[in-house]
mmCIF file with all atom_site columns, C-alpha atoms in Angstrom:
data_model
loop_
_atom_site.group_PDB
_atom_site.id
_atom_site.type_symbol
_atom_site.label_atom_id
_atom_site.label_alt_id
_atom_site.label_comp_id
_atom_site.label_asym_id
_atom_site.label_entity_id
_atom_site.label_seq_id
_atom_site.pdbx_PDB_ins_code
_atom_site.Cartn_x
_atom_site.Cartn_y
_atom_site.Cartn_z
_atom_site.occupancy
_atom_site.B_iso_or_equiv
_atom_site.pdbx_formal_charge
_atom_site.auth_seq_id
_atom_site.auth_comp_id
_atom_site.auth_asym_id
_atom_site.auth_atom_id
_atom_site.pdbx_PDB_model_num
ATOM 1   C CA . MET D 1 1   ? -43.917 1.695   -0.286  1.00 0.00 ? 1   MET D CA 1
ATOM 2   C CA . ALA D 1 2   ? -40.870 3.297   -0.627  1.00 0.00 ? 2   ALA D CA 1
ATOM 3   C CA . LYS D 1 3   ? -38.995 5.408   1.380   1.00 0.00 ? 3   LYS D CA 1
ATOM 4   C CA . GLN D 1 4   ? -38.798 8.936   0.970   1.00 0.00 ? 4   GLN D CA 1
ATOM 5   C CA . TYR D 1 5   ? -35.510 11.083  0.860   1.00 0.00 ? 5   TYR D CA 1
ATOM 6   C CA . LYS D 1 6   ? -35.772 14.501  2.461   1.00 0.00 ? 6   LYS D CA 1
ATOM 7   C CA . LEU D 1 7   ? -33.358 16.570  0.380   1.00 0.00 ? 7   LEU D CA 1
ATOM 8   C CA . THR D 1 8   ? -32.286 20.019  -0.260  1.00 0.00 ? 8   THR D CA 1
ATOM 9   C CA . PRO D 1 9   ? -32.144 22.029  -3.368  1.00 0.00 ? 9   PRO D CA 1
ATOM 10  C CA . GLU D 1 10  ? -28.814 22.085  -3.530  1.00 0.00 ? 10  GLU D CA 1
ATOM 11  C CA . ARG D 1 11  ? -27.963 18.355  -2.218  1.00 0.00 ? 11  ARG D CA 1
ATOM 12  C CA . ALA D 1 12  ? -30.701 17.007  -4.983  1.00 0.00 ? 12  ALA D CA 1
ATOM 13  C CA . LYS D 1 13  ? -28.465 18.984  -7.662  1.00 0.00 ? 13  LYS D CA 1
ATOM 14  C CA . GLN D 1 14  ? -25.536 17.058  -5.991  1.00 0.00 ? 14  GLN D CA 1
ATOM 15  C CA . LEU D 1 15  ? -26.860 13.721  -6.510  1.00 0.00 ? 15  LEU D CA 1
ATOM 16  C CA . GLN D 1 16  ? -28.375 14.479  -9.893  1.00 0.00 ? 16  GLN D CA 1
ATOM 17  C CA . ASP D 1 17  ? -24.868 15.682  -10.759 1.00 0.00 ? 17  ASP D CA 1
ATOM 18  C CA . GLU D 1 18  ? -22.952 12.604  -9.702  1.00 0.00 ? 18  GLU D CA 1
ATOM 19  C CA . LEU D 1 19  ? -26.096 10.428  -10.938 1.00 0.00 ? 19  LEU D CA 1
ATOM 20  C CA . GLU D 1 20  ? -25.269 11.906  -14.600 1.00 0.00 ? 20  GLU D CA 1
ATOM 21  C CA . TYR D 1 21  ? -21.347 11.668  -14.264 1.00 0.00 ? 21  TYR D CA 1
ATOM 22  C CA . LEU D 1 22  ? -21.995 7.347   -13.615 1.00 0.00 ? 22  LEU D CA 1
ATOM 23  C CA . LYS D 1 23  ? -24.029 7.275   -16.165 1.00 0.00 ? 23  LYS D CA 1
ATOM 24  C CA . THR D 1 24  ? -21.748 8.923   -19.074 1.00 0.00 ? 24  THR D CA 1
ATOM 25  C CA . VAL D 1 25  ? -18.214 9.398   -17.650 1.00 0.00 ? 25  VAL D CA 1
ATOM 26  C CA . ARG D 1 26  ? -17.863 6.455   -15.227 1.00 0.00 ? 26  ARG D CA 1
ATOM 27  C CA . GLU D 1 27  ? -19.887 3.625   -16.797 1.00 0.00 ? 27  GLU D CA 1
ATOM 28  C CA . ARG D 1 28  ? -17.516 4.233   -19.892 1.00 0.00 ? 28  ARG D CA 1
ATOM 29  C CA . GLU D 1 29  ? -14.066 4.555   -18.301 1.00 0.00 ? 29  GLU D CA 1
ATOM 30  C CA . VAL D 1 30  ? -15.140 1.068   -16.270 1.00 0.00 ? 30  VAL D CA 1
ATOM 31  C CA . ALA D 1 31  ? -16.583 -0.938  -19.520 1.00 0.00 ? 31  ALA D CA 1
ATOM 32  C CA . ASP D 1 32  ? -12.544 0.283   -21.282 1.00 0.00 ? 32  ASP D CA 1
ATOM 33  C CA . MET D 1 33  ? -10.900 -1.004  -18.020 1.00 0.00 ? 33  MET D CA 1
ATOM 34  C CA . ILE D 1 34  ? -12.627 -4.301  -18.781 1.00 0.00 ? 34  ILE D CA 1
ATOM 35  C CA . LYS D 1 35  ? -12.158 -4.219  -22.753 1.00 0.00 ? 35  LYS D CA 1
ATOM 36  C CA . GLU D 1 36  ? -8.684  -3.855  -21.882 1.00 0.00 ? 36  GLU D CA 1
ATOM 37  C CA . ALA D 1 37  ? -8.391  -6.855  -19.611 1.00 0.00 ? 37  ALA D CA 1
ATOM 38  C CA . ARG D 1 38  ? -9.701  -8.973  -21.232 1.00 0.00 ? 38  ARG D CA 1
ATOM 39  C CA . SER D 1 39  ? -7.472  -8.281  -24.031 1.00 0.00 ? 39  SER D CA 1
ATOM 40  C CA . PHE D 1 40  ? -5.071  -9.994  -21.248 1.00 0.00 ? 40  PHE D CA 1
ATOM 41  C CA . GLY D 1 41  ? -5.640  -13.681 -22.173 1.00 0.00 ? 41  GLY D CA 1
ATOM 42  C CA . ASP D 1 42  ? -7.341  -15.819 -19.424 1.00 0.00 ? 42  ASP D CA 1
ATOM 43  C CA . LEU D 1 43  ? -9.792  -14.525 -17.686 1.00 0.00 ? 43  LEU D CA 1
ATOM 44  C CA . SER D 1 44  ? -9.530  -16.864 -14.534 1.00 0.00 ? 44  SER D CA 1
ATOM 45  C CA . GLU D 1 45  ? -6.015  -15.901 -13.053 1.00 0.00 ? 45  GLU D CA 1
ATOM 46  C CA . ASN D 1 46  ? -6.898  -12.319 -14.325 1.00 0.00 ? 46  ASN D CA 1
ATOM 47  C CA . SER D 1 47  ? -6.763  -9.835  -11.342 1.00 0.00 ? 47  SER D CA 1
ATOM 48  C CA . GLU D 1 48  ? -6.991  -6.304  -13.862 1.00 0.00 ? 48  GLU D CA 1
ATOM 49  C CA . TYR D 1 49  ? -10.549 -8.096  -15.204 1.00 0.00 ? 49  TYR D CA 1
ATOM 50  C CA . ASP D 1 50  ? -11.715 -8.695  -11.821 1.00 0.00 ? 50  ASP D CA 1
ATOM 51  C CA . GLU D 1 51  ? -10.495 -5.628  -10.445 1.00 0.00 ? 51  GLU D CA 1
ATOM 52  C CA . ALA D 1 52  ? -12.387 -4.148  -13.306 1.00 0.00 ? 52  ALA D CA 1
ATOM 53  C CA . LYS D 1 53  ? -15.780 -6.309  -12.798 1.00 0.00 ? 53  LYS D CA 1
ATOM 54  C CA . ASN D 1 54  ? -15.996 -5.423  -9.242  1.00 0.00 ? 54  ASN D CA 1
ATOM 55  C CA . GLU D 1 55  ? -15.820 -1.309  -9.885  1.00 0.00 ? 55  GLU D CA 1
ATOM 56  C CA . GLN D 1 56  ? -18.414 -1.824  -12.398 1.00 0.00 ? 56  GLN D CA 1
ATOM 57  C CA . GLY D 1 57  ? -20.449 -3.575  -9.841  1.00 0.00 ? 57  GLY D CA 1
ATOM 58  C CA . LYS D 1 58  ? -19.898 -0.300  -7.145  1.00 0.00 ? 58  LYS D CA 1
ATOM 59  C CA . VAL D 1 59  ? -20.517 1.855   -10.154 1.00 0.00 ? 59  VAL D CA 1
ATOM 60  C CA . TYR D 1 60  ? -24.117 -0.029  -11.208 1.00 0.00 ? 60  TYR D CA 1
ATOM 61  C CA . SER D 1 61  ? -24.927 -0.214  -7.387  1.00 0.00 ? 61  SER D CA 1
ATOM 62  C CA . ARG D 1 62  ? -24.507 3.544   -6.749  1.00 0.00 ? 62  ARG D CA 1
ATOM 63  C CA . ILE D 1 63  ? -26.350 4.545   -10.177 1.00 0.00 ? 63  ILE D CA 1
ATOM 64  C CA . SER D 1 64  ? -29.380 2.576   -8.773  1.00 0.00 ? 64  SER D CA 1
ATOM 65  C CA . GLU D 1 65  ? -29.122 3.791   -5.256  1.00 0.00 ? 65  GLU D CA 1
ATOM 66  C CA . LEU D 1 66  ? -28.945 7.450   -6.995  1.00 0.00 ? 66  LEU D CA 1
ATOM 67  C CA . THR D 1 67  ? -31.837 6.551   -8.685  1.00 0.00 ? 67  THR D CA 1
ATOM 68  C CA . ASP D 1 68  ? -33.888 5.157   -5.936  1.00 0.00 ? 68  ASP D CA 1
ATOM 69  C CA . ILE D 1 69  ? -33.127 8.771   -3.744  1.00 0.00 ? 69  ILE D CA 1
ATOM 70  C CA . LEU D 1 70  ? -34.145 10.716  -6.687  1.00 0.00 ? 70  LEU D CA 1
ATOM 71  C CA . ALA D 1 71  ? -37.216 9.510   -8.073  1.00 0.00 ? 71  ALA D CA 1
ATOM 72  C CA . ASN D 1 72  ? -38.410 9.079   -3.997  1.00 0.00 ? 72  ASN D CA 1
ATOM 73  C CA . CYS D 1 73  ? -37.090 12.223  -2.400  1.00 0.00 ? 73  CYS D CA 1
ATOM 74  C CA . VAL D 1 74  ? -38.953 15.223  -1.232  1.00 0.00 ? 74  VAL D CA 1
ATOM 75  C CA . ILE D 1 75  ? -37.262 18.433  -1.861  1.00 0.00 ? 75  ILE D CA 1
ATOM 76  C CA . ILE D 1 76  ? -37.437 20.819  1.494   1.00 0.00 ? 76  ILE D CA 1
ATOM 77  C CA . GLU D 1 77  ? -38.136 24.592  0.791   1.00 0.00 ? 77  GLU D CA 1
ATOM 78  C CA . GLU D 1 78  ? -36.939 26.572  3.438   1.00 0.00 ? 78  GLU D CA 1
ATOM 79  C CA . ASP D 1 79  ? -40.506 28.196  4.237   1.00 0.00 ? 79  ASP D CA 1
ATOM 80  C CA . GLN D 1 80  ? -42.199 24.437  4.788   1.00 0.00 ? 80  GLN D CA 1
ATOM 81  C CA . HIS D 1 81  ? -42.345 25.688  8.598   1.00 0.00 ? 81  HIS D CA 1
ATOM 82  C CA . GLU D 1 82  ? -43.409 28.132  10.842  1.00 0.00 ? 82  GLU D CA 1
ATOM 83  C CA . ARG D 1 83  ? -39.999 30.102  11.476  1.00 0.00 ? 83  ARG D CA 1
ATOM 84  C CA . ASP D 1 84  ? -40.172 30.137  15.224  1.00 0.00 ? 84  ASP D CA 1
ATOM 85  C CA . GLN D 1 85  ? -41.100 26.283  14.389  1.00 0.00 ? 85  GLN D CA 1
ATOM 86  C CA . ILE D 1 86  ? -38.678 23.595  14.088  1.00 0.00 ? 86  ILE D CA 1
ATOM 87  C CA . GLY D 1 87  ? -38.824 21.995  11.327  1.00 0.00 ? 87  GLY D CA 1
ATOM 88  C CA . THR D 1 88  ? -36.125 20.251  8.622   1.00 0.00 ? 88  THR D CA 1
ATOM 89  C CA . GLY D 1 89  ? -34.097 23.557  7.384   1.00 0.00 ? 89  GLY D CA 1
ATOM 90  C CA . SER D 1 90  ? -33.933 25.152  10.686  1.00 0.00 ? 90  SER D CA 1
ATOM 91  C CA . VAL D 1 91  ? -31.234 25.916  12.626  1.00 0.00 ? 91  VAL D CA 1
ATOM 92  C CA . ILE D 1 92  ? -31.298 25.700  16.389  1.00 0.00 ? 92  ILE D CA 1
ATOM 93  C CA . LYS D 1 93  ? -29.139 26.498  19.213  1.00 0.00 ? 93  LYS D CA 1
ATOM 94  C CA . VAL D 1 94  ? -29.573 24.619  22.477  1.00 0.00 ? 94  VAL D CA 1
ATOM 95  C CA . ARG D 1 95  ? -28.297 24.206  25.520  1.00 0.00 ? 95  ARG D CA 1
ATOM 96  C CA . ASP D 1 96  ? -27.444 21.170  27.919  1.00 0.00 ? 96  ASP D CA 1
ATOM 97  C CA . MET D 1 97  ? -29.583 21.621  30.456  1.00 0.00 ? 97  MET D CA 1
ATOM 98  C CA . GLU D 1 98  ? -27.094 19.589  32.684  1.00 0.00 ? 98  GLU D CA 1
ATOM 99  C CA . ASP D 1 99  ? -23.215 20.837  31.561  1.00 0.00 ? 99  ASP D CA 1
ATOM 100 C CA . GLY D 1 100 ? -24.462 24.478  30.164  1.00 0.00 ? 100 GLY D CA 1
ATOM 101 C CA . PHE D 1 101 ? -23.024 23.637  26.734  1.00 0.00 ? 101 PHE D CA 1
ATOM 102 C CA . GLU D 1 102 ? -24.110 24.947  24.006  1.00 0.00 ? 102 GLU D CA 1
ATOM 103 C CA . GLU D 1 103 ? -24.425 23.705  21.052  1.00 0.00 ? 103 GLU D CA 1
ATOM 104 C CA . GLU D 1 104 ? -26.190 24.747  17.083  1.00 0.00 ? 104 GLU D CA 1
ATOM 105 C CA . PHE D 1 105 ? -27.731 21.921  14.772  1.00 0.00 ? 105 PHE D CA 1
ATOM 106 C CA . THR D 1 106 ? -29.311 22.405  11.430  1.00 0.00 ? 106 THR D CA 1
ATOM 107 C CA . ILE D 1 107 ? -32.050 19.922  10.735  1.00 0.00 ? 107 ILE D CA 1
ATOM 108 C CA . VAL D 1 108 ? -31.536 18.184  7.421   1.00 0.00 ? 108 VAL D CA 1
ATOM 109 C CA . GLY D 1 109 ? -32.750 15.096  6.002   1.00 0.00 ? 109 GLY D CA 1
ATOM 110 C CA . SER D 1 110 ? -30.846 10.918  6.652   1.00 0.00 ? 110 SER D CA 1
ATOM 111 C CA . GLN D 1 111 ? -28.910 11.631  3.569   1.00 0.00 ? 111 GLN D CA 1
ATOM 112 C CA . GLU D 1 112 ? -27.652 15.127  4.266   1.00 0.00 ? 112 GLU D CA 1
ATOM 113 C CA . ALA D 1 113 ? -26.805 14.100  8.128   1.00 0.00 ? 113 ALA D CA 1
ATOM 114 C CA . ASP D 1 114 ? -23.394 14.627  9.227   1.00 0.00 ? 114 ASP D CA 1
ATOM 115 C CA . PRO D 1 115 ? -22.678 15.269  13.200  1.00 0.00 ? 115 PRO D CA 1
ATOM 116 C CA . ALA D 1 116 ? -19.249 16.217  12.966  1.00 0.00 ? 116 ALA D CA 1
ATOM 117 C CA . ILE D 1 117 ? -20.331 19.600  11.343  1.00 0.00 ? 117 ILE D CA 1
ATOM 118 C CA . GLY D 1 118 ? -23.517 20.110  13.149  1.00 0.00 ? 118 GLY D CA 1
ATOM 119 C CA . ARG D 1 119 ? -26.254 18.346  10.710  1.00 0.00 ? 119 ARG D CA 1
ATOM 120 C CA . ILE D 1 120 ? -28.688 16.320  12.282  1.00 0.00 ? 120 ILE D CA 1
ATOM 121 C CA . SER D 1 121 ? -30.797 14.237  10.325  1.00 0.00 ? 121 SER D CA 1
ATOM 122 C CA . ASP D 1 122 ? -34.829 14.699  11.267  1.00 0.00 ? 122 ASP D CA 1
ATOM 123 C CA . GLU D 1 123 ? -35.141 11.111  11.976  1.00 0.00 ? 123 GLU D CA 1
ATOM 124 C CA . SER D 1 124 ? -32.360 10.772  14.770  1.00 0.00 ? 124 SER D CA 1
ATOM 125 C CA . PRO D 1 125 ? -33.316 11.038  18.379  1.00 0.00 ? 125 PRO D CA 1
ATOM 126 C CA . ILE D 1 126 ? -32.516 14.638  18.887  1.00 0.00 ? 126 ILE D CA 1
ATOM 127 C CA . GLY D 1 127 ? -33.744 15.367  15.187  1.00 0.00 ? 127 GLY D CA 1
ATOM 128 C CA . ARG D 1 128 ? -36.998 14.061  16.217  1.00 0.00 ? 128 ARG D CA 1
ATOM 129 C CA . ALA D 1 129 ? -37.236 15.021  19.819  1.00 0.00 ? 129 ALA D CA 1
ATOM 130 C CA . LEU D 1 130 ? -36.893 19.205  18.254  1.00 0.00 ? 130 LEU D CA 1
ATOM 131 C CA . MET D 1 131 ? -39.420 18.663  15.521  1.00 0.00 ? 131 MET D CA 1
ATOM 132 C CA . GLY D 1 132 ? -42.203 20.869  15.691  1.00 0.00 ? 132 GLY D CA 1
ATOM 133 C CA . ARG D 1 133 ? -40.684 22.588  19.242  1.00 0.00 ? 133 ARG D CA 1
ATOM 134 C CA . LYS D 1 134 ? -40.231 26.415  19.583  1.00 0.00 ? 134 LYS D CA 1
ATOM 135 C CA . ALA D 1 135 ? -37.336 28.480  21.123  1.00 0.00 ? 135 ALA D CA 1
ATOM 136 C CA . GLY D 1 136 ? -37.764 27.628  25.488  1.00 0.00 ? 136 GLY D CA 1
ATOM 137 C CA . ASP D 1 137 ? -39.263 24.825  25.033  1.00 0.00 ? 137 ASP D CA 1
ATOM 138 C CA . GLU D 1 138 ? -37.529 21.481  26.942  1.00 0.00 ? 138 GLU D CA 1
ATOM 139 C CA . ILE D 1 139 ? -36.446 18.438  25.543  1.00 0.00 ? 139 ILE D CA 1
ATOM 140 C CA . THR D 1 140 ? -35.689 15.850  26.311  1.00 0.00 ? 140 THR D CA 1
ATOM 141 C CA . VAL D 1 141 ? -33.362 12.718  24.472  1.00 0.00 ? 141 VAL D CA 1
ATOM 142 C CA . ARG D 1 142 ? -33.075 9.028   24.870  1.00 0.00 ? 142 ARG D CA 1
ATOM 143 C CA . ALA D 1 143 ? -29.399 8.402   23.948  1.00 0.00 ? 143 ALA D CA 1
ATOM 144 C CA . PRO D 1 144 ? -27.572 5.188   24.686  1.00 0.00 ? 144 PRO D CA 1
ATOM 145 C CA . ALA D 1 145 ? -25.675 7.041   27.509  1.00 0.00 ? 145 ALA D CA 1
ATOM 146 C CA . GLY D 1 146 ? -29.185 8.003   29.250  1.00 0.00 ? 146 GLY D CA 1
ATOM 147 C CA . ASP D 1 147 ? -31.271 10.629  28.950  1.00 0.00 ? 147 ASP D CA 1
ATOM 148 C CA . ILE D 1 148 ? -30.250 13.942  28.000  1.00 0.00 ? 148 ILE D CA 1
ATOM 149 C CA . GLN D 1 149 ? -32.180 17.488  28.578  1.00 0.00 ? 149 GLN D CA 1
ATOM 150 C CA . TYR D 1 150 ? -31.924 20.335  26.073  1.00 0.00 ? 150 TYR D CA 1
ATOM 151 C CA . LEU D 1 151 ? -32.976 24.142  26.486  1.00 0.00 ? 151 LEU D CA 1
ATOM 152 C CA . ILE D 1 152 ? -34.370 25.691  22.892  1.00 0.00 ? 152 ILE D CA 1
ATOM 153 C CA . LEU D 1 153 ? -32.210 29.219  22.862  1.00 0.00 ? 153 LEU D CA 1
ATOM 154 C CA . ASP D 1 154 ? -33.294 29.823  19.398  1.00 0.00 ? 154 ASP D CA 1
ATOM 155 C CA . VAL D 1 155 ? -34.932 28.673  15.331  1.00 0.00 ? 155 VAL D CA 1
ATOM 156 C CA . GLN D 1 156 ? -34.301 30.234  12.613  1.00 0.00 ? 156 GLN D CA 1
#
C-alpha cells in the first residue's frame, strides 16, 4: 500500500505547479542542454553532456516524486477535526513543564514540516503525542535527550 501524504490545499497547489513547470519548461530546457552538449563531439570526455544528463536525471526523479505525492495525497481541510481537539492543521500552544518555556506549533503533514518555523509533522514524536488531545492535557514526548513533558495551553 502506498504511503498517504497529508497536504493543505495550498501545498498541493504548489506541488502541482512545480510538477507542471518541470514537465513543460524544465524538461525542454534540459533536452536543449543535452542537444547542445552532443554537438560538441566526443561524448566520453564531454563534461557538459555529463552535467546535462545528471540534470535530466534530477528532473525525472523530482517528477516521479511529485507524481507519487500528488497521486497519494489527502487534502486536509481545517474542519476535519473538532475545534478544541488537536488534529492536522491545528495551531497549538504548549508549555515545557520543566523550564516553563512556551512554544507554538502548527501540526502539518510530513511534506510541509519545517520545525524551524514551528510547523511540525503529525508523524513526529511530538506530533503523534499531540494528536487528539485538548487544551489542559499534559503529554510526555520521548526525545533522544529524554522525556519532555508539556502542558497544552491552547488549541486553535
